[in-house]
PDB file of C-alpha atoms in Angstrom:
ATOM      1  CA  MET A  77      25.707   1.209 -15.842  1.00 59.00           C
ATOM      2  CA  ASP A  78      23.434   1.856 -18.798  1.00 66.00           C
ATOM      3  CA  PRO A  79      20.797   4.646 -18.756  1.00 65.00           C
ATOM      4  CA  LEU A  80      17.885   2.296 -17.930  1.00 63.00           C
ATOM      5  CA  GLU A  81      19.733   0.846 -14.952  1.00 66.00           C
ATOM      6  CA  ARG A  82      20.538   4.350 -13.689  1.00 64.00           C
ATOM      7  CA  ILE A  83      16.873   5.331 -13.994  1.00 64.00           C
ATOM      8  CA  ALA A  84      15.781   2.190 -12.137  1.00 58.00           C
ATOM      9  CA  ALA A  85      18.314   2.842  -9.357  1.00 63.00           C
ATOM     10  CA  ALA A  86      17.145   6.453  -9.036  1.00 60.00           C
ATOM     11  CA  LEU A  87      13.513   5.342  -8.754  1.00 56.00           C
ATOM     12  CA  GLU A  88      14.421   2.856  -6.021  1.00 60.00           C
ATOM     13  CA  ARG A  89      16.125   5.622  -4.052  1.00 60.00           C
ATOM     14  CA  LEU A  90      13.063   7.853  -4.415  1.00 60.00           C
ATOM     15  CA  SER A  91      10.693   5.065  -3.402  1.00 55.00           C
ATOM     16  CA  PRO A  92      12.554   2.619  -1.155  1.00 55.00           C
ATOM     17  CA  PRO A  93      10.965  -0.764  -0.442  1.00 58.00           C
ATOM     18  CA  ALA A  94       8.823  -1.098   2.657  1.00 60.00           C
ATOM     19  CA  PRO A  95      10.718  -2.210   5.770  1.00 66.00           C
ATOM     20  CA  PRO A  96      10.366  -5.868   6.701  1.00 78.00           C
ATOM     21  CA  ALA A  97       7.308  -6.730   8.759  1.00 83.00           C
ATOM     22  CA  ALA A  98       7.746  -7.151  12.494  1.00 92.00           C
ATOM     23  CA  ASP A  99       7.300 -10.614  13.988  1.00 95.00           C
ATOM     24  CA  PRO A 100       3.558 -10.725  14.858  1.00 95.00           C
ATOM     25  CA  ARG A 101       4.275 -12.911  17.902  1.00 95.00           C
ATOM     26  CA  ALA A 102       7.095 -10.896  19.449  1.00 95.00           C
ATOM     27  CA  HIS A 103       5.641  -7.509  20.475  1.00 97.00           C
ATOM     28  CA  PRO A 104       2.750  -6.239  22.616  1.00 97.00           C
ATOM     29  CA  ALA A 105       1.595  -3.630  20.089  1.00 98.00           C
ATOM     30  CA  TYR A 106       1.897  -2.805  16.387  1.00 97.00           C
ATOM     31  CA  ARG A 107       0.901  -0.235  13.762  1.00 96.00           C
ATOM     32  CA  TRP A 108      -0.631  -1.172  10.411  1.00 94.00           C
ATOM     33  CA  THR A 109      -0.300   1.525   7.761  1.00 85.00           C
ATOM     34  CA  GLY A 110      -1.447  -0.644   4.867  1.00 88.00           C
ATOM     35  CA  GLU A 111       2.010  -1.737   3.774  1.00 85.00           C
ATOM     36  CA  THR A 112       3.570  -3.576   6.674  1.00 90.00           C
ATOM     37  CA  LEU A 113       3.156  -4.474  10.339  1.00 94.00           C
ATOM     38  CA  ALA A 114       5.509  -2.339  12.457  1.00 95.00           C
ATOM     39  CA  ALA A 115       6.222  -2.819  16.153  1.00 96.00           C
ATOM     40  CA  THR A 116       5.177   0.052  18.423  1.00 94.00           C
ATOM     41  CA  ARG A 117       7.923   1.363  20.654  1.00 89.00           C
ATOM     42  CA  GLY A 118       7.259   2.125  24.300  1.00 88.00           C
ATOM     43  CA  PHE A 119       3.800   0.575  24.681  1.00 93.00           C
ATOM     44  CA  ALA A 120       3.003   1.577  28.282  1.00 91.00           C
ATOM     45  CA  PRO A 121      -0.694   2.401  28.790  1.00 94.00           C
ATOM     46  CA  LEU A 122      -2.156   3.575  32.081  1.00 90.00           C
ATOM     47  CA  PRO A 123      -2.978   0.841  34.605  1.00 93.00           C
ATOM     48  CA  LEU A 124      -6.681   0.021  34.505  1.00 93.00           C
ATOM     49  CA  ASP A 125      -7.236   1.236  38.065  1.00 89.00           C
ATOM     50  CA  ARG A 126      -6.285   4.770  36.983  1.00 88.00           C
ATOM     51  CA  LEU A 127      -9.366   4.934  34.762  1.00 90.00           C
ATOM     52  CA  ILE A 128     -12.153   6.131  37.020  1.00 86.00           C
ATOM     53  CA  GLY A 129     -15.930   6.092  36.519  1.00 85.00           C
ATOM     54  CA  ILE A 130     -16.078   3.515  33.696  1.00 91.00           C
ATOM     55  CA  ASP A 131     -16.159   0.273  35.672  1.00 92.00           C
ATOM     56  CA  ARG A 132     -18.956  -1.271  33.606  1.00 95.00           C
ATOM     57  CA  GLN A 133     -17.083  -0.602  30.377  1.00 96.00           C
ATOM     58  CA  LYS A 134     -13.855  -1.986  31.878  1.00 96.00           C
ATOM     59  CA  THR A 135     -15.514  -5.213  32.942  1.00 97.00           C
ATOM     60  CA  ALA A 136     -17.153  -5.798  29.567  1.00 97.00           C
ATOM     61  CA  LEU A 137     -13.994  -5.084  27.552  1.00 98.00           C
ATOM     62  CA  VAL A 138     -11.707  -7.159  29.785  1.00 98.00           C
ATOM     63  CA  ARG A 139     -14.100 -10.111  29.498  1.00 98.00           C
ATOM     64  CA  ASN A 140     -14.278  -9.802  25.705  1.00 98.00           C
ATOM     65  CA  LEU A 141     -10.533  -9.453  25.143  1.00 98.00           C
ATOM     66  CA  THR A 142      -9.731 -12.263  27.577  1.00 98.00           C
ATOM     67  CA  ARG A 143     -11.859 -14.530  25.404  1.00 98.00           C
ATOM     68  CA  LEU A 144     -10.073 -13.320  22.275  1.00 98.00           C
ATOM     69  CA  ALA A 145      -6.658 -13.976  23.840  1.00 98.00           C
ATOM     70  CA  ALA A 146      -7.747 -17.490  24.791  1.00 97.00           C
ATOM     71  CA  GLY A 147      -8.864 -18.299  21.253  1.00 96.00           C
ATOM     72  CA  HIS A 148     -12.551 -18.240  22.176  1.00 97.00           C
ATOM     73  CA  ALA A 149     -15.382 -16.428  20.392  1.00 96.00           C
ATOM     74  CA  ALA A 150     -15.231 -12.654  20.897  1.00 96.00           C
ATOM     75  CA  GLN A 151     -17.099  -9.598  19.651  1.00 95.00           C
ATOM     76  CA  ASP A 152     -16.120  -6.582  17.594  1.00 94.00           C
ATOM     77  CA  VAL A 153     -16.453  -3.541  19.863  1.00 95.00           C
ATOM     78  CA  LEU A 154     -17.726  -0.008  19.289  1.00 93.00           C
ATOM     79  CA  LEU A 155     -16.720   2.476  22.011  1.00 94.00           C
ATOM     80  CA  TRP A 156     -18.727   5.651  21.504  1.00 92.00           C
ATOM     81  CA  GLY A 157     -19.427   8.867  23.354  1.00 89.00           C
ATOM     82  CA  ALA A 158     -18.143  12.231  24.503  1.00 83.00           C
ATOM     83  CA  ARG A 159     -14.591  13.231  23.701  1.00 83.00           C
ATOM     84  CA  GLY A 160     -11.947  12.839  26.374  1.00 84.00           C
ATOM     85  CA  THR A 161     -13.921  10.269  28.368  1.00 87.00           C
ATOM     86  CA  GLY A 162     -11.339   7.484  28.169  1.00 90.00           C
ATOM     87  CA  LYS A 163     -12.361   5.425  25.132  1.00 94.00           C
ATOM     88  CA  SER A 164      -8.908   5.150  23.577  1.00 94.00           C
ATOM     89  CA  ALA A 165      -7.158   4.905  26.937  1.00 94.00           C
ATOM     90  CA  LEU A 166      -9.439   2.019  27.932  1.00 96.00           C
ATOM     91  CA  VAL A 167      -8.638   0.058  24.766  1.00 97.00           C
ATOM     92  CA  LYS A 168      -4.888   0.303  25.349  1.00 97.00           C
ATOM     93  CA  SER A 169      -5.071  -0.279  29.100  1.00 97.00           C
ATOM     94  CA  THR A 170      -7.311  -3.317  28.715  1.00 98.00           C
ATOM     95  CA  VAL A 171      -4.990  -4.940  26.178  1.00 98.00           C
ATOM     96  CA  ALA A 172      -2.053  -4.340  28.540  1.00 97.00           C
ATOM     97  CA  ALA A 173      -4.023  -5.762  31.473  1.00 97.00           C
ATOM     98  CA  VAL A 174      -4.902  -8.939  29.566  1.00 98.00           C
ATOM     99  CA  GLN A 175      -1.247  -9.297  28.551  1.00 97.00           C
ATOM    100  CA  ALA A 176      -0.122  -8.846  32.174  1.00 97.00           C
ATOM    101  CA  ASP A 177      -2.557 -11.592  33.171  1.00 96.00           C
ATOM    102  CA  GLY A 178      -0.884 -13.995  30.747  1.00 96.00           C
ATOM    103  CA  GLY A 179      -3.181 -13.533  27.761  1.00 97.00           C
ATOM    104  CA  ASP A 180      -1.607 -13.951  24.322  1.00 97.00           C
ATOM    105  CA  LEU A 181      -2.987 -10.769  22.812  1.00 98.00           C
ATOM    106  CA  ALA A 182      -1.554  -7.887  20.777  1.00 98.00           C
ATOM    107  CA  LEU A 183      -2.866  -4.446  19.903  1.00 98.00           C
ATOM    108  CA  VAL A 184      -2.701  -3.390  16.241  1.00 98.00           C
ATOM    109  CA  GLU A 185      -3.405   0.284  15.549  1.00 96.00           C
ATOM    110  CA  VAL A 186      -5.010   0.515  12.096  1.00 92.00           C
ATOM    111  CA  THR A 187      -4.717   3.666   9.994  1.00 85.00           C
ATOM    112  CA  ALA A 188      -5.545   2.204   6.563  1.00 82.00           C
ATOM    113  CA  LEU A 189      -9.057   0.750   6.585  1.00 81.00           C
ATOM    114  CA  ASP A 190      -8.992  -0.040   2.876  1.00 81.00           C
ATOM    115  CA  ARG A 191      -6.090  -2.429   3.499  1.00 87.00           C
ATOM    116  CA  LEU A 192      -7.799  -4.405   6.261  1.00 88.00           C
ATOM    117  CA  PRO A 193      -8.167  -7.542   4.065  1.00 89.00           C
ATOM    118  CA  ALA A 194      -4.372  -7.682   3.673  1.00 91.00           C
ATOM    119  CA  LEU A 195      -3.970  -7.376   7.438  1.00 93.00           C
ATOM    120  CA  PHE A 196      -6.517 -10.158   8.015  1.00 92.00           C
ATOM    121  CA  ALA A 197      -4.551 -12.387   5.646  1.00 92.00           C
ATOM    122  CA  ALA A 198      -1.285 -11.657   7.458  1.00 94.00           C
ATOM    123  CA  LEU A 199      -2.706 -12.359  10.922  1.00 96.00           C
ATOM    124  CA  ALA A 200      -4.908 -15.380  10.145  1.00 95.00           C
ATOM    125  CA  PRO A 201      -2.166 -18.039  10.465  1.00 96.00           C
ATOM    126  CA  VAL A 202      -0.637 -16.543  13.630  1.00 97.00           C
ATOM    127  CA  PRO A 203      -1.603 -18.413  16.827  1.00 96.00           C
ATOM    128  CA  ARG A 204      -2.353 -15.255  18.791  1.00 97.00           C
ATOM    129  CA  GLY A 205      -5.257 -12.905  19.448  1.00 98.00           C
ATOM    130  CA  PHE A 206      -5.224  -9.459  17.826  1.00 98.00           C
ATOM    131  CA  ALA A 207      -7.243  -6.397  18.868  1.00 98.00           C
ATOM    132  CA  LEU A 208      -7.383  -4.185  15.772  1.00 96.00           C
ATOM    133  CA  PHE A 209      -7.726  -0.626  17.041  1.00 96.00           C
ATOM    134  CA  VAL A 210      -9.385   2.020  14.838  1.00 91.00           C
ATOM    135  CA  ASP A 211      -9.330   5.309  16.744  1.00 91.00           C
ATOM    136  CA  ASP A 212     -11.800   8.147  16.189  1.00 84.00           C
ATOM    137  CA  LEU A 213     -13.634   6.684  13.224  1.00 81.00           C
ATOM    138  CA  GLY A 214     -15.599   9.128  11.104  1.00 67.00           C
ATOM    139  CA  VAL A 215     -17.471   7.522   8.226  1.00 58.00           C
ATOM    140  CA  ASP A 216     -18.713  10.427   6.099  1.00 57.00           C
ATOM    141  CA  GLU A 217     -19.576   8.626   2.883  1.00 54.00           C
ATOM    142  CA  PRO A 218     -22.118   5.783   2.508  1.00 57.00           C
ATOM    143  CA  ALA A 219     -19.642   3.856   0.333  1.00 60.00           C
ATOM    144  CA  GLU A 220     -17.137   3.875   3.220  1.00 61.00           C
ATOM    145  CA  ALA A 221     -19.785   2.581   5.598  1.00 64.00           C
ATOM    146  CA  ARG A 222     -20.672  -0.244   3.208  1.00 67.00           C
ATOM    147  CA  ALA A 223     -17.013  -1.152   2.675  1.00 67.00           C
ATOM    148  CA  LEU A 224     -16.263  -1.352   6.406  1.00 71.00           C
ATOM    149  CA  ARG A 225     -19.482  -3.258   7.005  1.00 71.00           C
ATOM    150  CA  SER A 226     -18.413  -5.822   4.406  1.00 70.00           C
ATOM    151  CA  MET A 227     -14.991  -6.159   6.054  1.00 69.00           C
ATOM    152  CA  LEU A 228     -16.615  -6.724   9.441  1.00 72.00           C
ATOM    153  CA  GLU A 229     -18.621  -9.564   7.941  1.00 67.00           C
ATOM    154  CA  GLY A 230     -15.575 -10.967   6.143  1.00 58.00           C
ATOM    155  CA  GLY A 231     -16.865 -10.698   2.563  1.00 59.00           C
ATOM    156  CA  ALA A 232     -16.409 -13.760   0.389  1.00 58.00           C
ATOM    157  CA  GLU A 233     -13.442 -14.887   2.489  1.00 65.00           C
ATOM    158  CA  PRO A 234     -14.173 -15.493   6.196  1.00 73.00           C
ATOM    159  CA  ARG A 235     -12.509 -13.053   8.569  1.00 82.00           C
ATOM    160  CA  PRO A 236      -9.977 -14.736  10.877  1.00 92.00           C
ATOM    161  CA  ALA A 237     -11.358 -15.642  14.290  1.00 93.00           C
ATOM    162  CA  ASN A 238      -8.218 -14.348  16.023  1.00 97.00           C
ATOM    163  CA  ALA A 239      -8.760 -10.696  14.944  1.00 96.00           C
ATOM    164  CA  ARG A 240     -11.485  -8.382  16.212  1.00 95.00           C
ATOM    165  CA  LEU A 241     -12.023  -4.658  15.675  1.00 94.00           C
ATOM    166  CA  LEU A 242     -12.136  -2.136  18.502  1.00 95.00           C
ATOM    167  CA  VAL A 243     -13.446   1.156  17.106  1.00 92.00           C
ATOM    168  CA  THR A 244     -13.836   4.472  18.919  1.00 92.00           C
ATOM    169  CA  ALA A 245     -16.226   7.140  17.658  1.00 87.00           C
ATOM    170  CA  ASN A 246     -17.925  10.241  18.989  1.00 80.00           C
ATOM    171  CA  ARG A 247     -21.376   9.142  17.866  1.00 68.00           C
ATOM    172  CA  ARG A 248     -23.180   5.896  18.561  1.00 56.00           C
ATOM    173  CA  HIS A 249     -24.483   5.297  15.039  1.00 52.00           C
ATOM    174  CA  LEU A 250     -21.348   6.532  13.208  1.00 59.00           C
ATOM    175  CA  MET A 251     -23.375   9.143  11.322  1.00 52.00           C
ATOM    176  CA  PRO A 252     -22.253  12.680  10.397  1.00 50.00           C
ATOM    177  CA  ARG A 253     -23.892  15.458  12.383  1.00 48.00           C
ATOM    178  CA  ASP A 254     -25.806  16.648   9.333  1.00 49.00           C
ATOM    179  CA  ILE A 255     -26.649  13.672   7.151  1.00 47.00           C
ATOM    180  CA  ALA A 256     -28.298  16.025   4.653  1.00 42.00           C
ATOM    181  CA  GLU A 257     -24.917  17.504   3.735  1.00 46.00           C
ATOM    182  CA  GLN A 258     -23.898  14.286   2.006  1.00 48.00           C
ATOM    183  CA  ASP A 259     -24.231  15.129  -1.662  1.00 46.00           C
ATOM    184  CA  SER A 260     -23.345  11.546  -2.608  1.00 46.00           C
ATOM    185  CA  ALA A 261     -26.557  10.182  -1.121  1.00 46.00           C
ATOM    186  CA  ILE A 262     -29.387  10.063  -3.659  1.00 46.00           C
ATOM    187  CA  ASN A 263     -31.808   9.318  -0.847  1.00 47.00           C
ATOM    188  CA  PRO A 264     -30.810  10.542   2.639  1.00 48.00           C
ATOM    189  CA  ARG A 265     -32.652   7.563   4.146  1.00 44.00           C
ATOM    190  CA  ASP A 266     -30.288   5.222   2.304  1.00 45.00           C
ATOM    191  CA  SER A 267     -27.315   6.942   3.915  1.00 45.00           C
ATOM    192  CA  VAL A 268     -28.873   6.658   7.364  1.00 47.00           C
ATOM    193  CA  ASP A 269     -29.537   2.961   6.804  1.00 48.00           C
ATOM    194  CA  ASP A 270     -25.923   2.371   5.727  1.00 48.00           C
ATOM    195  CA  HIS A 271     -24.549   3.917   8.907  1.00 49.00           C
ATOM    196  CA  LEU A 272     -27.041   2.167  11.176  1.00 56.00           C
ATOM    197  CA  ALA A 273     -26.254  -1.152   9.508  1.00 62.00           C
ATOM    198  CA  LEU A 274     -22.560  -0.568  10.175  1.00 71.00           C
ATOM    199  CA  ALA A 275     -23.109   0.227  13.868  1.00 74.00           C
ATOM    200  CA  ASP A 276     -25.245  -2.918  14.170  1.00 78.00           C
ATOM    201  CA  ARG A 277     -22.276  -5.072  13.091  1.00 83.00           C
ATOM    202  CA  PHE A 278     -20.546  -4.492  16.432  1.00 89.00           C
ATOM    203  CA  GLY A 279     -21.581  -7.172  18.902  1.00 91.00           C
ATOM    204  CA  LEU A 280     -20.483  -5.086  21.878  1.00 94.00           C
ATOM    205  CA  SER A 281     -21.338  -1.368  22.097  1.00 93.00           C
ATOM    206  CA  LEU A 282     -19.984   0.616  25.050  1.00 94.00           C
ATOM    207  CA  GLY A 283     -21.186   4.149  25.755  1.00 92.00           C
ATOM    208  CA  PHE A 284     -19.081   6.858  27.427  1.00 91.00           C
ATOM    209  CA  HIS A 285     -20.897   9.888  28.747  1.00 86.00           C
ATOM    210  CA  ALA A 286     -19.911  13.371  29.871  1.00 83.00           C
ATOM    211  CA  LEU A 287     -18.841  13.543  33.512  1.00 86.00           C
ATOM    212  CA  ASP A 288     -20.649  15.385  36.247  1.00 90.00           C
ATOM    213  CA  GLN A 289     -18.614  17.513  38.643  1.00 93.00           C
ATOM    214  CA  ASP A 290     -18.216  14.784  41.260  1.00 93.00           C
ATOM    215  CA  GLY A 291     -16.988  12.314  38.659  1.00 91.00           C
ATOM    216  CA  TYR A 292     -14.502  14.829  37.286  1.00 93.00           C
ATOM    217  CA  LEU A 293     -13.127  15.615  40.756  1.00 95.00           C
ATOM    218  CA  ALA A 294     -12.833  11.901  41.533  1.00 93.00           C
ATOM    219  CA  ILE A 295     -10.559  11.497  38.503  1.00 92.00           C
ATOM    220  CA  VAL A 296      -8.488  14.532  39.465  1.00 95.00           C
ATOM    221  CA  GLY A 297      -8.174  13.177  43.002  1.00 94.00           C
ATOM    222  CA  ARG A 298      -7.042   9.774  41.783  1.00 92.00           C
ATOM    223  CA  TYR A 299      -4.369  11.230  39.505  1.00 92.00           C
ATOM    224  CA  ALA A 300      -3.167  13.564  42.261  1.00 94.00           C
ATOM    225  CA  GLU A 301      -3.011  10.695  44.768  1.00 93.00           C
ATOM    226  CA  VAL A 302      -0.981   8.470  42.423  1.00 91.00           C
ATOM    227  CA  HIS A 303       1.584  11.220  41.831  1.00 92.00           C
ATOM    228  CA  GLY A 304       1.646  12.562  45.383  1.00 94.00           C
ATOM    229  CA  LEU A 305       0.307  15.978  44.424  1.00 95.00           C
ATOM    230  CA  PRO A 306      -1.980  18.374  46.287  1.00 92.00           C
ATOM    231  CA  PHE A 307      -4.975  19.827  44.508  1.00 91.00           C
ATOM    232  CA  ASP A 308      -7.659  22.405  45.166  1.00 94.00           C
ATOM    233  CA  PRO A 309     -11.145  21.214  44.085  1.00 95.00           C
ATOM    234  CA  VAL A 310     -12.295  24.787  43.451  1.00 96.00           C
ATOM    235  CA  GLU A 311      -9.293  25.424  41.219  1.00 96.00           C
ATOM    236  CA  ALA A 312      -9.815  22.085  39.433  1.00 96.00           C
ATOM    237  CA  VAL A 313     -13.433  23.003  38.668  1.00 96.00           C
ATOM    238  CA  ARG A 314     -12.359  26.431  37.436  1.00 95.00           C
ATOM    239  CA  TRP A 315      -9.807  24.752  35.139  1.00 94.00           C
ATOM    240  CA  ALA A 316     -12.547  22.585  33.600  1.00 94.00           C
ATOM    241  CA  THR A 317     -14.940  25.517  33.270  1.00 94.00           C
ATOM    242  CA  GLN A 318     -12.367  27.544  31.369  1.00 93.00           C
ATOM    243  CA  ARG A 319     -11.973  24.664  28.913  1.00 90.00           C
ATOM    244  CA  GLY A 320     -15.672  24.065  28.544  1.00 89.00           C
ATOM    245  CA  SER A 321     -15.389  20.371  29.346  1.00 86.00           C
ATOM    246  CA  ARG A 322     -15.267  17.961  32.271  1.00 89.00           C
ATOM    247  CA  SER A 323     -13.435  14.840  31.147  1.00 88.00           C
ATOM    248  CA  GLY A 324     -10.617  12.504  32.064  1.00 88.00           C
ATOM    249  CA  ARG A 325      -8.398  14.291  29.548  1.00 89.00           C
ATOM    250  CA  VAL A 326      -9.063  17.694  31.132  1.00 93.00           C
ATOM    251  CA  ALA A 327      -8.481  16.196  34.592  1.00 93.00           C
ATOM    252  CA  TRP A 328      -5.069  14.932  33.492  1.00 92.00           C
ATOM    253  CA  GLN A 329      -4.177  18.296  31.939  1.00 94.00           C
ATOM    254  CA  TYR A 330      -4.997  19.988  35.241  1.00 95.00           C
ATOM    255  CA  VAL A 331      -2.812  17.539  37.184  1.00 95.00           C
ATOM    256  CA  VAL A 332       0.061  18.127  34.731  1.00 95.00           C
ATOM    257  CA  ASP A 333      -0.290  21.867  35.410  1.00 95.00           C
ATOM    258  CA  VAL A 334      -0.208  21.274  39.178  1.00 96.00           C
ATOM    259  CA  ALA A 335       2.873  19.068  38.821  1.00 95.00           C
ATOM    260  CA  GLY A 336       4.633  21.760  36.804  1.00 95.00           C
ATOM    261  CA  ARG A 337       3.918  24.382  39.437  1.00 93.00           C
ATOM    262  CA  GLU A 338       5.206  22.006  42.113  1.00 91.00           C
ATOM    263  CA  GLY A 339       8.400  21.453  40.152  1.00 93.00           C
ATOM    264  CA  ARG A 340       7.542  17.789  39.586  1.00 90.00           C
ATOM    265  CA  ALA A 341       7.382  15.455  36.606  1.00 89.00           C
ATOM    266  CA  VAL A 342       4.472  13.079  35.966  1.00 85.00           C
TER     267      VAL A 342
END
């Protein structure tokens, strides 16, 4: 082997080719990292009935994704609100529920927004609905907001009708907490307009709000009932107070602690 061939072989070992793409019709869920579509192992979200206190959001998302699975017109969705309130869990559980009901739908978790056009191109010819899941979006630069807004509209090439974005975010208008900190914005009003214009591109906007004490205890009670565990409401409230938050996530963490003390697995 001559020196050039040895160098080429060494470079291939350092940077191996991307693995082959998974069959986009064969799996319930995938990950898109910008290079290839990879099947997700062990896709097993919570049943929808375990998600308490968000019935309106459930109904709206199930209706929208059922339409997408059937090849009918469907909306891009923005799920916004307090942390730990079930936004991400609802996305996954709803996709699984539509699949269980016979809908031809797959979840695609997206971690490379700048490569969305390549994903659109790969999914367009596939006779299946795809829910493209962007979790915990934070758009800090106006240029990023404009780029995503363009992708939502499809740019010069129409976006495939079988792919819709489901985006979770902590704030309704996708704006940083202090818009004035953005040095890249010549006029702060321009930056605000960019982020508002992006939020407006979502045809369905679902809000998730902080729980009151009764709502929090209802979630704890439901989890405890499902797993056959006892729980003390006073202790459950103390657990949430110590963590400074009442949410579905905190409720589950409390139930895990109870299960551990009971010598049980959940």
